mmCIF file of C-alpha atoms in Angstrom:
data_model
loop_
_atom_site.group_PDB
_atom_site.id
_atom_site.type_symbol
_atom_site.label_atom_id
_atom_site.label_comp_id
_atom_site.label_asym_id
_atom_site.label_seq_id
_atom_site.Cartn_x
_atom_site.Cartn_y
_atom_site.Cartn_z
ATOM 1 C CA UNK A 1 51.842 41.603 -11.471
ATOM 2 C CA UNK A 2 52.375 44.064 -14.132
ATOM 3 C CA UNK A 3 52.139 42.470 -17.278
ATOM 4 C CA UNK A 4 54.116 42.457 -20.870
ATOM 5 C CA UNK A 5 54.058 46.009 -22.802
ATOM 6 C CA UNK A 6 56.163 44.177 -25.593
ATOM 7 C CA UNK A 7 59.119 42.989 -24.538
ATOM 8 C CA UNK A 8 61.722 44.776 -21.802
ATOM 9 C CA UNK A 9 63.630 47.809 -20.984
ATOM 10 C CA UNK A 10 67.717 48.287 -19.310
ATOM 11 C CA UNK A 11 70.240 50.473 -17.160
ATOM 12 C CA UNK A 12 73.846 50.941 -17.067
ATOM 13 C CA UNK A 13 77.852 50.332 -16.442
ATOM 14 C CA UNK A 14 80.367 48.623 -19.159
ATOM 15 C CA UNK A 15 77.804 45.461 -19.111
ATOM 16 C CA UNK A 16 76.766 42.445 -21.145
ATOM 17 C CA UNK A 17 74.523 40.037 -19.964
ATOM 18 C CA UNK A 18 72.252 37.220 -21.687
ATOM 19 C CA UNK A 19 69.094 36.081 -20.125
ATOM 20 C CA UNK A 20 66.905 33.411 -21.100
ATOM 21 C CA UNK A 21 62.850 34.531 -19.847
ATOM 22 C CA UNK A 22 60.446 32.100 -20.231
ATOM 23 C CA UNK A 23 56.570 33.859 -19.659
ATOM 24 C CA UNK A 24 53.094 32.964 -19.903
ATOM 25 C CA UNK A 25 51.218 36.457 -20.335
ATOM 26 C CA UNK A 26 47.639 36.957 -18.862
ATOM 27 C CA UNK A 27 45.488 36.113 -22.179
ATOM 28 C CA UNK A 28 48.256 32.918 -22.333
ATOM 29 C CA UNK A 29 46.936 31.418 -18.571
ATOM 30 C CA UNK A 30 46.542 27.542 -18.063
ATOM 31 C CA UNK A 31 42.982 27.141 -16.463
ATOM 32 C CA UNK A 32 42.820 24.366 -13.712
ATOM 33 C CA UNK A 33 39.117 25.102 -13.480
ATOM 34 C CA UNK A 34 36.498 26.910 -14.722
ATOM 35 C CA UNK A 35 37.176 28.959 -11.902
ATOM 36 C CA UNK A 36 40.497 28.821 -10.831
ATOM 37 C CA UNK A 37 43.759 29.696 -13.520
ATOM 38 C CA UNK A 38 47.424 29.752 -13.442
ATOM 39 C CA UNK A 39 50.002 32.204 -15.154
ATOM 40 C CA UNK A 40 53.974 32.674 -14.490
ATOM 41 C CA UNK A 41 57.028 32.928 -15.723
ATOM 42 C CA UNK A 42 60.693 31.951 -15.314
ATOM 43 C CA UNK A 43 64.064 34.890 -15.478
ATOM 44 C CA UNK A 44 67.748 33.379 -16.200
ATOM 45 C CA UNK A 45 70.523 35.231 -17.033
ATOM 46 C CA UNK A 46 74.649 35.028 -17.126
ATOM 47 C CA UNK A 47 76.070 38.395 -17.434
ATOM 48 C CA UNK A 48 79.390 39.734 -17.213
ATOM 49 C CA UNK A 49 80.730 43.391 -15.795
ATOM 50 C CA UNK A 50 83.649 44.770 -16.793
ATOM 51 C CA UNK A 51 85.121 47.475 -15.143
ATOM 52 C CA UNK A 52 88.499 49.221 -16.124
ATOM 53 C CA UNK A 53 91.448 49.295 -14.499
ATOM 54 C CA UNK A 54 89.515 47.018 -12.227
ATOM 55 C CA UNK A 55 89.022 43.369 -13.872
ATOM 56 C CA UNK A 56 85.493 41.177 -14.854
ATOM 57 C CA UNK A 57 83.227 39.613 -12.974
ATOM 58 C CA UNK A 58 80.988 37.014 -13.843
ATOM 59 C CA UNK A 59 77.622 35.704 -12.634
ATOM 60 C CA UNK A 60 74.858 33.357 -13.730
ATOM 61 C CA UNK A 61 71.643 31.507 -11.942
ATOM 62 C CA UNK A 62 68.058 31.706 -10.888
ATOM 63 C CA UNK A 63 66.757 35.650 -11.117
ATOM 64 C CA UNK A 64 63.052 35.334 -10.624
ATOM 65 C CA UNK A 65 60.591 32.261 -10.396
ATOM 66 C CA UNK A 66 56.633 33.187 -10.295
ATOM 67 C CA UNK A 67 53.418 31.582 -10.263
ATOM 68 C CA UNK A 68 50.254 33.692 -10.091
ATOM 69 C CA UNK A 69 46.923 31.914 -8.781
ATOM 70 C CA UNK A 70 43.682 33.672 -10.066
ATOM 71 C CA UNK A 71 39.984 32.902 -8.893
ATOM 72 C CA UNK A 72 36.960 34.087 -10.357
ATOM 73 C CA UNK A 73 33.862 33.450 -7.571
ATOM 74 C CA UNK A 74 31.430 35.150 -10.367
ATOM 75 C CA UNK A 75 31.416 37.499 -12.784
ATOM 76 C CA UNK A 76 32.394 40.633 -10.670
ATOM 77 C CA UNK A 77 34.541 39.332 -7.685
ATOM 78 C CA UNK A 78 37.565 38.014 -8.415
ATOM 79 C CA UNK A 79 41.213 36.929 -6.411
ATOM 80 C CA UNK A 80 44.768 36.743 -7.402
ATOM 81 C CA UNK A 81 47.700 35.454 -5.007
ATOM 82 C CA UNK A 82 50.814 35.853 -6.968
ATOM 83 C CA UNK A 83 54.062 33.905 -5.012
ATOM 84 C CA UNK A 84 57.670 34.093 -6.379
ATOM 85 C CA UNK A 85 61.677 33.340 -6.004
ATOM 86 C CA UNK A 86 63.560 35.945 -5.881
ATOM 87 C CA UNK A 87 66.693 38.071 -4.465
ATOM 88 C CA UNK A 88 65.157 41.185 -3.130
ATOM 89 C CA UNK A 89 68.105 42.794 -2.497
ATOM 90 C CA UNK A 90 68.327 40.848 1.261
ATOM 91 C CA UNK A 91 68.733 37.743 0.207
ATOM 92 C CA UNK A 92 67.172 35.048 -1.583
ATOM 93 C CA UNK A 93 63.683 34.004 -0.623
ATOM 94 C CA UNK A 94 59.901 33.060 -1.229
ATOM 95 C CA UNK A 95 57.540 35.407 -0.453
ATOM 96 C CA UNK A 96 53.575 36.452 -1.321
ATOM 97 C CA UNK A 97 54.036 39.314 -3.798
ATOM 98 C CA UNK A 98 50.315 40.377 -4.304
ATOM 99 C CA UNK A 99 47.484 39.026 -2.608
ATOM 100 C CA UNK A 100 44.346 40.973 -3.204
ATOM 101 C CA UNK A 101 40.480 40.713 -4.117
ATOM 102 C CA UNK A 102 38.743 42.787 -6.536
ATOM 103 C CA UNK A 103 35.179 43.670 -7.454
ATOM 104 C CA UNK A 104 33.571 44.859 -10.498
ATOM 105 C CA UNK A 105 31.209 47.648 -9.928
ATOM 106 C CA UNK A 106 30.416 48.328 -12.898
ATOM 107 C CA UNK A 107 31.894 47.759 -16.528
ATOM 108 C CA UNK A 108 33.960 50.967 -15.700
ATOM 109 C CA UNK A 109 34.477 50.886 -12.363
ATOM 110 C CA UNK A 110 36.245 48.325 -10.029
ATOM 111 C CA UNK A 111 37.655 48.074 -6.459
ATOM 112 C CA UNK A 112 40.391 45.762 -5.376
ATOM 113 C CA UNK A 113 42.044 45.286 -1.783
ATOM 114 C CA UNK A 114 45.075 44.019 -0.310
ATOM 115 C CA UNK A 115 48.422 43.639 -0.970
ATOM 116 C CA UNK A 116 49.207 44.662 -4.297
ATOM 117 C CA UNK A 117 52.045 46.862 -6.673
ATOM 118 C CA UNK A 118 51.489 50.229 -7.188
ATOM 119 C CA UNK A 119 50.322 51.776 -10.643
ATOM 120 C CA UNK A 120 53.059 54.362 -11.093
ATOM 121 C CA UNK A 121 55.989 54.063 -13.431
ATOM 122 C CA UNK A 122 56.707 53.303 -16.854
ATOM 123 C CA UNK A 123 59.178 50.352 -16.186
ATOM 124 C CA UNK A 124 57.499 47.421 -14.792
ATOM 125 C CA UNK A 125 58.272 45.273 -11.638
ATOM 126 C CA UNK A 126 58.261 42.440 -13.496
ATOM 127 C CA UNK A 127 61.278 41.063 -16.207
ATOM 128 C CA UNK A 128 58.259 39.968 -18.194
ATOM 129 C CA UNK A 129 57.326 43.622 -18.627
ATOM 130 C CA UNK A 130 61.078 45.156 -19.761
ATOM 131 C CA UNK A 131 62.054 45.856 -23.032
ATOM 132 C CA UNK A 132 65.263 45.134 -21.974
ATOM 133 C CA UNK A 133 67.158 42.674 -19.281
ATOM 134 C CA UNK A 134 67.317 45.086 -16.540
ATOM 135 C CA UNK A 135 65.749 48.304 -15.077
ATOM 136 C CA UNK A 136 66.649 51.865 -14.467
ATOM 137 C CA UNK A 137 67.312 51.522 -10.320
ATOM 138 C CA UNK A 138 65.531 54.407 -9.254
ATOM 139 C CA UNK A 139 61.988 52.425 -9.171
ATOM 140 C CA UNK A 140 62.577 53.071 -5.185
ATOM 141 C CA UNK A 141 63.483 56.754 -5.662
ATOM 142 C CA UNK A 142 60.285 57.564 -7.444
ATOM 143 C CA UNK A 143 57.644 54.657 -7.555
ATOM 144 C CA UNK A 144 54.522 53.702 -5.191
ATOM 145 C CA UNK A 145 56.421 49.930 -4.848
ATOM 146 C CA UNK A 146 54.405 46.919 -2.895
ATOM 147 C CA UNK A 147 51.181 48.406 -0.863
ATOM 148 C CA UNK A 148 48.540 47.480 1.535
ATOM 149 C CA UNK A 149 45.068 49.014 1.315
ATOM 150 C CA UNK A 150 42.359 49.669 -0.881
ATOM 151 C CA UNK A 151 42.553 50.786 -4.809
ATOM 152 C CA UNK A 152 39.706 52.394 -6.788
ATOM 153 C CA UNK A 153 39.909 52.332 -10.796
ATOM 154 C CA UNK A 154 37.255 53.822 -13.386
ATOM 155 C CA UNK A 155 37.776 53.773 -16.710
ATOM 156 C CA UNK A 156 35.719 56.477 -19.456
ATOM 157 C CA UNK A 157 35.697 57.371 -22.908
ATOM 158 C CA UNK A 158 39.629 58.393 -23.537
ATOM 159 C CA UNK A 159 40.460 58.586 -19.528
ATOM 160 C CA UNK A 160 41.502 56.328 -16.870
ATOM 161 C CA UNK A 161 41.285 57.571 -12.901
ATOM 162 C CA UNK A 162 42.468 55.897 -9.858
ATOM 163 C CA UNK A 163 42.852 56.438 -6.526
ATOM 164 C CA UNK A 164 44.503 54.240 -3.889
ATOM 165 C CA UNK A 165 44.556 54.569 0.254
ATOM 166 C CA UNK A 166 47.572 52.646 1.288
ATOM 167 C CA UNK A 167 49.914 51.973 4.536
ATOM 168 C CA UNK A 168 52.906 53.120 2.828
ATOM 169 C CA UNK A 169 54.538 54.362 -0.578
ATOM 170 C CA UNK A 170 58.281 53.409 -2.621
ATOM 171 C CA UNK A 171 58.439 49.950 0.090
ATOM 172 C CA UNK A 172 59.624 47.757 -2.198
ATOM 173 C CA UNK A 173 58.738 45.014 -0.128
ATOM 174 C CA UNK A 174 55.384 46.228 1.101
ATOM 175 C CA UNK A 175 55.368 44.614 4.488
ATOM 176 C CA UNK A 176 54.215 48.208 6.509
ATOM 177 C CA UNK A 177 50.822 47.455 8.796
ATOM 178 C CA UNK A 178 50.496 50.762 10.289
ATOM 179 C CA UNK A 179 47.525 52.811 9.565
ATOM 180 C CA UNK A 180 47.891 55.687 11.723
ATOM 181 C CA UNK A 181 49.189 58.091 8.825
ATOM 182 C CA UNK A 182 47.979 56.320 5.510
ATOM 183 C CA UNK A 183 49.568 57.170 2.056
ATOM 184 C CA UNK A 184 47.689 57.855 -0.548
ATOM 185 C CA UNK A 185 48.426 57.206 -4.252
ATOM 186 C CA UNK A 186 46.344 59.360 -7.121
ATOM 187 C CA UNK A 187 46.430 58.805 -11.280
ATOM 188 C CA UNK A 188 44.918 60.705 -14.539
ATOM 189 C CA UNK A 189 45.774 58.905 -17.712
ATOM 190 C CA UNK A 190 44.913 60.347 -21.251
ATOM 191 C CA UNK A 191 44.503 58.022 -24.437
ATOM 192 C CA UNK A 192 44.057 60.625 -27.077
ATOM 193 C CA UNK A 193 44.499 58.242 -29.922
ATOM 194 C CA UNK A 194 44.537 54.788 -30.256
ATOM 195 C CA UNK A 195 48.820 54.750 -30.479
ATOM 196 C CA UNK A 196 49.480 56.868 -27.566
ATOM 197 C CA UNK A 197 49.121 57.056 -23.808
ATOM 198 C CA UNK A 198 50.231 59.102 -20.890
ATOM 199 C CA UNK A 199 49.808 59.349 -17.155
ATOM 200 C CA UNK A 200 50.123 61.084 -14.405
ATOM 201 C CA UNK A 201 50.585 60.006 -10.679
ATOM 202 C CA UNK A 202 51.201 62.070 -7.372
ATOM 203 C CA UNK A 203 51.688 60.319 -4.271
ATOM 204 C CA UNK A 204 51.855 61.702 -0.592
ATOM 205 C CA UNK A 205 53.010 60.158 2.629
ATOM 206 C CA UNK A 206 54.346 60.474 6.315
ATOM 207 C CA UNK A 207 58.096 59.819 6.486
ATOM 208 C CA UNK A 208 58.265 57.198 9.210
ATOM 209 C CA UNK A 209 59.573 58.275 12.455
ATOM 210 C CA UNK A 210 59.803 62.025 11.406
ATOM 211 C CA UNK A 211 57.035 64.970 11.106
ATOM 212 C CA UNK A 212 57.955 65.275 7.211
ATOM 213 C CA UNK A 213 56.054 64.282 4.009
ATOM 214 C CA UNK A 214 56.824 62.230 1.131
ATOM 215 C CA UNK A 215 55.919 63.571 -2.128
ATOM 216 C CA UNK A 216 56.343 61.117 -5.244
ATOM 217 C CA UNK A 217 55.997 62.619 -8.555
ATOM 218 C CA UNK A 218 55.730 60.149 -12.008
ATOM 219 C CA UNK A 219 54.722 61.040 -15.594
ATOM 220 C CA UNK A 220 55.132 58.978 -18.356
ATOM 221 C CA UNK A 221 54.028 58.952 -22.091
ATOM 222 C CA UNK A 222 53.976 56.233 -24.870
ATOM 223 C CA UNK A 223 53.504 55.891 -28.634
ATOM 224 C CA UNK A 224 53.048 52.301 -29.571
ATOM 225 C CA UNK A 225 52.158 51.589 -33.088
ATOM 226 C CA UNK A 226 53.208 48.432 -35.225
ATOM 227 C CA UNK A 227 56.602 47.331 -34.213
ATOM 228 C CA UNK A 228 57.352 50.903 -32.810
ATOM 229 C CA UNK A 229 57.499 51.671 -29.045
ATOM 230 C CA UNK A 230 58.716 54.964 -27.978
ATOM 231 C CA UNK A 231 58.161 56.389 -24.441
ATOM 232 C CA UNK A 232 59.586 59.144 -22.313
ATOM 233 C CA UNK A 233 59.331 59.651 -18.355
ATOM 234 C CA UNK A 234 60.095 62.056 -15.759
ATOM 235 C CA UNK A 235 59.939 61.897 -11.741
ATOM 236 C CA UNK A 236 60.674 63.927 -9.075
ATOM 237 C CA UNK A 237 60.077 63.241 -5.401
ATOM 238 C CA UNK A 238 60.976 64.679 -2.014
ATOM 239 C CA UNK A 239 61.625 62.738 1.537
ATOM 240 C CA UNK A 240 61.511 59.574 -0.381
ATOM 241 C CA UNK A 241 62.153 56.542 2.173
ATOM 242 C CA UNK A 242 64.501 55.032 0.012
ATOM 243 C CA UNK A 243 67.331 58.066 0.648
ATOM 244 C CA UNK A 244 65.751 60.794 3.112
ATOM 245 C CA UNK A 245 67.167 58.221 5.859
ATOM 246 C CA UNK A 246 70.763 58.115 3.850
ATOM 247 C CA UNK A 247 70.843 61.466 3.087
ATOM 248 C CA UNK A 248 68.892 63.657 5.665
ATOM 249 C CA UNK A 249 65.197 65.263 5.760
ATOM 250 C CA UNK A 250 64.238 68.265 2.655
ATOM 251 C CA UNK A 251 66.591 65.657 0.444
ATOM 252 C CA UNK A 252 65.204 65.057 -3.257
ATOM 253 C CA UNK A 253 65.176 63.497 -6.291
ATOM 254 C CA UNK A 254 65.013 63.742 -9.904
ATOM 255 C CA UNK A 255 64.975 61.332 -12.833
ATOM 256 C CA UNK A 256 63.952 61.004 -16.372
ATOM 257 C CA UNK A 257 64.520 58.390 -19.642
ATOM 258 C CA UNK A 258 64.157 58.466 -23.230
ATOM 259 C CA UNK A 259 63.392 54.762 -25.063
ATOM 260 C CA UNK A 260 62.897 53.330 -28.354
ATOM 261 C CA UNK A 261 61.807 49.740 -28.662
ATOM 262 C CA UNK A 262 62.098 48.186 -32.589
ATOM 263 C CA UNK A 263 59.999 44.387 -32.235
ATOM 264 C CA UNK A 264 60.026 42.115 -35.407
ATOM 265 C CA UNK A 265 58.997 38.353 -36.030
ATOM 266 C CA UNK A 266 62.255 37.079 -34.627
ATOM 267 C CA UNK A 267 64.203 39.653 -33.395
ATOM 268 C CA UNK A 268 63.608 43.159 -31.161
ATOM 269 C CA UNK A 269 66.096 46.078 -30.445
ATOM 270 C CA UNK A 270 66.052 48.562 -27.475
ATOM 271 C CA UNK A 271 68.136 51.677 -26.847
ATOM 272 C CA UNK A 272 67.386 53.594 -24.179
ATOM 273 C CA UNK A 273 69.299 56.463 -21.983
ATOM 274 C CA UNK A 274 68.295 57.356 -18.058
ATOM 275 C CA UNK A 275 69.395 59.728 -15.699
ATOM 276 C CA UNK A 276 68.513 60.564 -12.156
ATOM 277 C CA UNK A 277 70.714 62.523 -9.729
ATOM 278 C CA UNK A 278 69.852 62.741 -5.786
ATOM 279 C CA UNK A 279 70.426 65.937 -3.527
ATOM 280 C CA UNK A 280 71.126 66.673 0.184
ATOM 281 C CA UNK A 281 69.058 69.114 2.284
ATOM 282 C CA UNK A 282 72.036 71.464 1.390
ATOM 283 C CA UNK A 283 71.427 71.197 -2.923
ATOM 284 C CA UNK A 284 74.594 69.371 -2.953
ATOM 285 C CA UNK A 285 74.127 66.253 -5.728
ATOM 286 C CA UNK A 286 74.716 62.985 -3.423
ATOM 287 C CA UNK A 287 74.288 60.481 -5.934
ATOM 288 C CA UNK A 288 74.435 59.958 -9.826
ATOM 289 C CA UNK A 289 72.646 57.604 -12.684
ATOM 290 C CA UNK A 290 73.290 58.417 -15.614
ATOM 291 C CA UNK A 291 73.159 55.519 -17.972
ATOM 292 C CA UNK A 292 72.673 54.056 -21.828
ATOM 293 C CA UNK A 293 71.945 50.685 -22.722
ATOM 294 C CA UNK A 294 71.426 48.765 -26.020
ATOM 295 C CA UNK A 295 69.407 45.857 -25.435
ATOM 296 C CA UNK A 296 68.344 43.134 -28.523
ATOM 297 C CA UNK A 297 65.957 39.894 -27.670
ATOM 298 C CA UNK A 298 65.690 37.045 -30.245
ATOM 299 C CA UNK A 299 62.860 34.344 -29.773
ATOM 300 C CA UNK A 300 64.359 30.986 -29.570
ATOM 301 C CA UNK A 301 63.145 28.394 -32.414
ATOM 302 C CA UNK A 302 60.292 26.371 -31.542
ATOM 303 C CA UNK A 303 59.974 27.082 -27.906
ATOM 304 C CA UNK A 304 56.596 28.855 -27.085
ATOM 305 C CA UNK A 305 57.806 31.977 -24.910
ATOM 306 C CA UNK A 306 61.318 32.079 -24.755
ATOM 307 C CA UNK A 307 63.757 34.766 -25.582
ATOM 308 C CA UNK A 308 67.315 35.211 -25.659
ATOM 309 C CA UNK A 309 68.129 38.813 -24.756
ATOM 310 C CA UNK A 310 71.462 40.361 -25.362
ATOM 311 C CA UNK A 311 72.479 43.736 -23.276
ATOM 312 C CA UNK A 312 75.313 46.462 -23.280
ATOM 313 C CA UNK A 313 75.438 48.741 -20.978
ATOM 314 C CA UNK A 314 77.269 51.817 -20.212
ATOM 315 C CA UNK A 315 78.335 54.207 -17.481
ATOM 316 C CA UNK A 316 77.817 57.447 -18.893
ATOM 317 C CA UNK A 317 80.096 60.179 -16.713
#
């Protein structure tokens, strides 16, 4: 699971939704054991759309319910199983979301494998990692998603490196066993102060069923200092599974947003714009994303890791 940056980031249409997250954060675990801890979170909302000329629509429930298991054996070898509740865009279900093992090399250098999300991308899987209620969309479009395989990280003076050999890339359910072509999945990321951050990622892959490769692009920069987050990111990507089957083989992808995140004792403000377009083999824009949204999260009184969070959204085009 990636974890909290702050608070959480948005994306678009004539929108207002409020959302109640509950969280416990990594340093905030409940140990069972000396060995064995336990971290999660809960993700409510009610929102309502409304579109003119057409009419509202309202919805409220259950989003996202997770519970992440982690065992230390010693020292340097470590587990995490994380399960949750959610809609994955198929319907409502329970499912392992990470299940890996990881080993510390050294202080710098560690090794994990299994299933597990991929590093790429500014926006987080996870609500608890937004700075707003909802995403950008195009996490599919440009992201590694859920992988199988084996992950190498090393972290120096100012750097970070990693390298992952996976079954697939941008499966947002990460269920892919074949081995025959694997993906692979590389980062560089640059801290050259203690306020700001940025990364790069290129990922390669065989499109599935098709003599073609898959070429995911993400870069993504961050100033965080005090109560002030701003970041900026930009993708491209080629063959990517999520539309090369919709929209034909040498299809591609660009996308990019701009946010600014404002956190206080009691109250935190978001506005950020995105923008992605997708073309056919013939240049011919197939689909369109551009979006604003203005998101504001207020800590309820005297209840440890809540938030209320307050979004508008709108269509921009």
């Amino acid at each position: 699971m990636k974890l909290a940056q702050t608070l959480k980031p948005a994306a678009a249409v004539g929108f207002i939704a409020l959302s109640l997250t509950g969280t416990a954060h990594a340093d905030d675990k409940f140990k069972l054991t000396d060995s064995l801890s336990v971290t999660g979170f809960i993700d409510m909302s009610w929102s309502s759309v409304d579109v003119e000329g057409v009419g509202t629509e309202q919805s409220s429930g259950l989003d996202q319910f997770e519970i992440d298991f982690l065992y230390s054996f010693d020292s340097k070898f470590s587990a995490q199983v994380d399960l949750e509740y959610q809609d994955n865009g198929t319907g409502e279900e329970v499912d392992i979301e990470q299940a890996f093992i990881s080993y510390a090399v050294s202080e710098n250098f560690s090794v994990k494998a299994g299933r597990f999300l991929s590093y790429t991308g500014w926006e987080t899987e996870e609500p608890t990692g937004l700075y707003q209620y909802s995403g950008t969309g195009y996490a599919a479009y440009f992201y590694g998603g859920y992988q199988q395989g084996v992950s190498g990280f090393y972290k120096g003076n100012g750097y970070q490196v990693a390298l992952s050999l996976v079954n697939d890339l941008g499966d947002l359910e990460g269920e892919n066993r074949d081995t025959d072509h694997p993906a692979f999945e590389a980062m560089l990321a640059v801290t050259p102060t203690e306020a700001t951050i940025a990364k790069a990622f290129y990922s390669s892959d065989k499109l599935d069923g098709t003599d073609e490769t898959t070429t995911l692009v993400n870069l993504w920069a961050a100033y965080i200092e005090g109560s002030l987050t701003l970041a900026v990111e930009y993708n491209t990507s080629e063959n990517a599974p999520a539309y090369a089957y919709r929209y034909g083989i040498d299809s591609e992808a660009s996308g990019y947003l701009i946010m600014g995140n404002y956190a206080m004792n009691d109250f935190a403000i978001t506005l950020r714009y995105h923008d992605y377009a997708i073309d056919d083999a013939s240049g011919a824009e197939v689909e369109d994303g551009r979006l604003s949204r203005l998101h504001q999260a207020i800590p309820l009184p005297k209840t440890y890791g809540w938030y209320l969070n307050t979004e508008w959204v709108n269509k921009m085009g």
